mmCIF file of C-alpha atoms in Angstrom:
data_model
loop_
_atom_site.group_PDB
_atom_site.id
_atom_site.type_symbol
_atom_site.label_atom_id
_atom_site.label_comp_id
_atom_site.label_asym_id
_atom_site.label_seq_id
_atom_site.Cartn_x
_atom_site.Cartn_y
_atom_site.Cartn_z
ATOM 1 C CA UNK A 737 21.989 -3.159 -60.349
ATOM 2 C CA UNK A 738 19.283 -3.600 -57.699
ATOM 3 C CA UNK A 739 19.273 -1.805 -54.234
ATOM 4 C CA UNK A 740 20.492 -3.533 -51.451
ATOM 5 C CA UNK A 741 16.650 -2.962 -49.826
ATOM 6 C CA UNK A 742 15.494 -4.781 -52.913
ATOM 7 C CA UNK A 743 17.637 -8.232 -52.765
ATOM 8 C CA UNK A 744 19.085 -8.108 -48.997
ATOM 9 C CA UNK A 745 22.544 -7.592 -46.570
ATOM 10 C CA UNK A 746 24.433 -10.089 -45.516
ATOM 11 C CA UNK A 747 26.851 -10.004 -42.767
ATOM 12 C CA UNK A 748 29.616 -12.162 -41.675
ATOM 13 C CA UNK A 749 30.859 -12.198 -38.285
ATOM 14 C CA UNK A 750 33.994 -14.158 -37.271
ATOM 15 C CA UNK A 751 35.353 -14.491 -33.572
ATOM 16 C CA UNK A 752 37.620 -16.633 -31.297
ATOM 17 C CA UNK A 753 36.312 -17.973 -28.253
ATOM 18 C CA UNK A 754 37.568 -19.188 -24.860
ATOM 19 C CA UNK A 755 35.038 -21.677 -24.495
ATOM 20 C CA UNK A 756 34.999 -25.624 -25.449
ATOM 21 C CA UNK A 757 33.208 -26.483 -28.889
ATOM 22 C CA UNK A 758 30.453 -27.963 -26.530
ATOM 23 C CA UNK A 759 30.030 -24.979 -24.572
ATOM 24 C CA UNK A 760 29.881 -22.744 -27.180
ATOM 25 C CA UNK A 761 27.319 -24.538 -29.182
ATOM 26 C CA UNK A 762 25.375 -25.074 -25.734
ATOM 27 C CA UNK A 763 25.200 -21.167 -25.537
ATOM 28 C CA UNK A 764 24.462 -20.817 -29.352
ATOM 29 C CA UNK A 765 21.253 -22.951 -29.444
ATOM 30 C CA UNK A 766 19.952 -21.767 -25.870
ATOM 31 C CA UNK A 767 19.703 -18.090 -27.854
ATOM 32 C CA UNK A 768 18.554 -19.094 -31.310
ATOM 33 C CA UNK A 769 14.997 -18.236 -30.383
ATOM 34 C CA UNK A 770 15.901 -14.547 -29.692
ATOM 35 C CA UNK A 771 17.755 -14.825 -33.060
ATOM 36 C CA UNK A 772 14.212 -15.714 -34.822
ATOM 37 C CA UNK A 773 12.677 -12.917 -33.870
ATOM 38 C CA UNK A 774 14.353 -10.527 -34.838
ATOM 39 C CA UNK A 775 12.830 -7.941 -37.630
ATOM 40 C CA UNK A 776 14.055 -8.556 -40.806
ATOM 41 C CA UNK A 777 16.574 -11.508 -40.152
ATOM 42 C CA UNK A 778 15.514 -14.217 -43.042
ATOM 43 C CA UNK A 779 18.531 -16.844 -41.939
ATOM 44 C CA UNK A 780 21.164 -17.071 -39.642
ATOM 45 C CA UNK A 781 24.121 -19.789 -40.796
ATOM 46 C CA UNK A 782 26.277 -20.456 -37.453
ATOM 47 C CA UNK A 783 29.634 -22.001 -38.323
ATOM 48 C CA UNK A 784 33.260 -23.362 -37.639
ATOM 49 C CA UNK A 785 36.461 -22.768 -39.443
ATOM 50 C CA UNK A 786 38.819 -25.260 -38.956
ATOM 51 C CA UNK A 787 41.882 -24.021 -40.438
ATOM 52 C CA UNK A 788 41.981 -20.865 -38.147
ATOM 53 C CA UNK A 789 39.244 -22.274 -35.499
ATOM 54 C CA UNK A 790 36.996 -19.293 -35.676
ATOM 55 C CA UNK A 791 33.710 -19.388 -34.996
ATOM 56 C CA UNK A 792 30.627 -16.758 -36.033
ATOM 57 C CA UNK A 793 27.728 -16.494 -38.069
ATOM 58 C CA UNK A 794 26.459 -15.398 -41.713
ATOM 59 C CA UNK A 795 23.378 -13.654 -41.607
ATOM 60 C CA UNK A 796 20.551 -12.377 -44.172
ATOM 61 C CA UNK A 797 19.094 -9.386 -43.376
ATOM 62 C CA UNK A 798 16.124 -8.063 -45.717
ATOM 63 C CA UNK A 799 17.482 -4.286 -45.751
ATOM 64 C CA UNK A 800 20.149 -2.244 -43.841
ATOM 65 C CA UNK A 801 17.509 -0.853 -41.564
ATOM 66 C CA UNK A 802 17.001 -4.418 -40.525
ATOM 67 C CA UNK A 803 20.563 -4.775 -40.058
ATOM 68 C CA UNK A 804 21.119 -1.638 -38.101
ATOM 69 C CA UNK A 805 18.489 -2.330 -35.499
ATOM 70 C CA UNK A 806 19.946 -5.638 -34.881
ATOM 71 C CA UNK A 807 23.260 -3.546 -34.286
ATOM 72 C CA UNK A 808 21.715 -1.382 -32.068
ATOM 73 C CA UNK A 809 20.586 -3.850 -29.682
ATOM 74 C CA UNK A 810 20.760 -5.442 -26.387
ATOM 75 C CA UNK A 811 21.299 -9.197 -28.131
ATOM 76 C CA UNK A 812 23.873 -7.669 -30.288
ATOM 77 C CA UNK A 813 25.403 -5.578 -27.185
ATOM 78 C CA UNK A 814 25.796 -9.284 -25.608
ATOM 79 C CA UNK A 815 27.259 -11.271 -27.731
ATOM 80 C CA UNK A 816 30.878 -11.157 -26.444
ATOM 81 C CA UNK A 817 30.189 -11.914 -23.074
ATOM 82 C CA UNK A 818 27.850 -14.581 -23.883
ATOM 83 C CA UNK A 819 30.235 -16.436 -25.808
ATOM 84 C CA UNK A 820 33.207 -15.581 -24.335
ATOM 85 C CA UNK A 821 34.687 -13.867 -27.426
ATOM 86 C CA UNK A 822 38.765 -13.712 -27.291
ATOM 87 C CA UNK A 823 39.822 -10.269 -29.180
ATOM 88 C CA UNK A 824 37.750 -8.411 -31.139
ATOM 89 C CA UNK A 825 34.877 -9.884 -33.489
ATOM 90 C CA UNK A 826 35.913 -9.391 -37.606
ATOM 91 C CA UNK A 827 32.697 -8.175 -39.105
ATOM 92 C CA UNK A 828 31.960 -7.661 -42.637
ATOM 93 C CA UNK A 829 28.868 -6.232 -44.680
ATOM 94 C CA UNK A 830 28.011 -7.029 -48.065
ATOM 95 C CA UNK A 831 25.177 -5.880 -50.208
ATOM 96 C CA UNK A 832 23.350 -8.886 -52.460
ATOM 97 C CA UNK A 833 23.202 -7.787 -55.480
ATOM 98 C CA UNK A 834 21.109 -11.126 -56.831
ATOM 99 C CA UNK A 835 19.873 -13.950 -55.672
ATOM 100 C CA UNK A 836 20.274 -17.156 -57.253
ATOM 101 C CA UNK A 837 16.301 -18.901 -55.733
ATOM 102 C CA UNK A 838 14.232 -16.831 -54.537
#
């Protein structure tokens, strides 16, 4: 089985906000450019689930080192005030074990 440095992390993040849809999504684009620089991100999916209207975002690290300076920092440090997060953020790590393109 490869290494989780060899195929990537992702990492799923799910929250509730106090903020409109419109807001929210306001907020979200404004900071996508600090999103694409980050070291080692390769994609960032935001989305919306409807049946339990969280929002949050799926992201593709290259390694865990990636990952863990992302957790480490500033951006990351803001994210519930920034989007007015309601509770506490559900995170979960998985390792990619293979990728289907490449």
């Amino acid at each position: 089985m490869a290494e989780a440095s060899d195929v990537g992390i992702v990492m799923v993040v799910r929250f509730r906000t106090r903020l409109d849809p419109e807001e929210l999504q306001r907020r979200y684009r404004a900071r996508m450019p600090r999103f694409r620089e980050l070291p080692g991100l390769v994609q960032k999916h935001y989305f919306h689930d409807d049946a339990t209207d969280e929002w949050g975002g799926v992201y593709l690290w290259e390694s865990e080192e990636a990952m863990q300076g992302y957790l480490t920092s500033d951006l990351r440090a803001s994210i519930a005030e920034a989007y007015e997060v309601d509770g506490t953020p559900q995170v979960q790590v998985l390792r990619v074990v293979e990728d289907l393109r490449t």
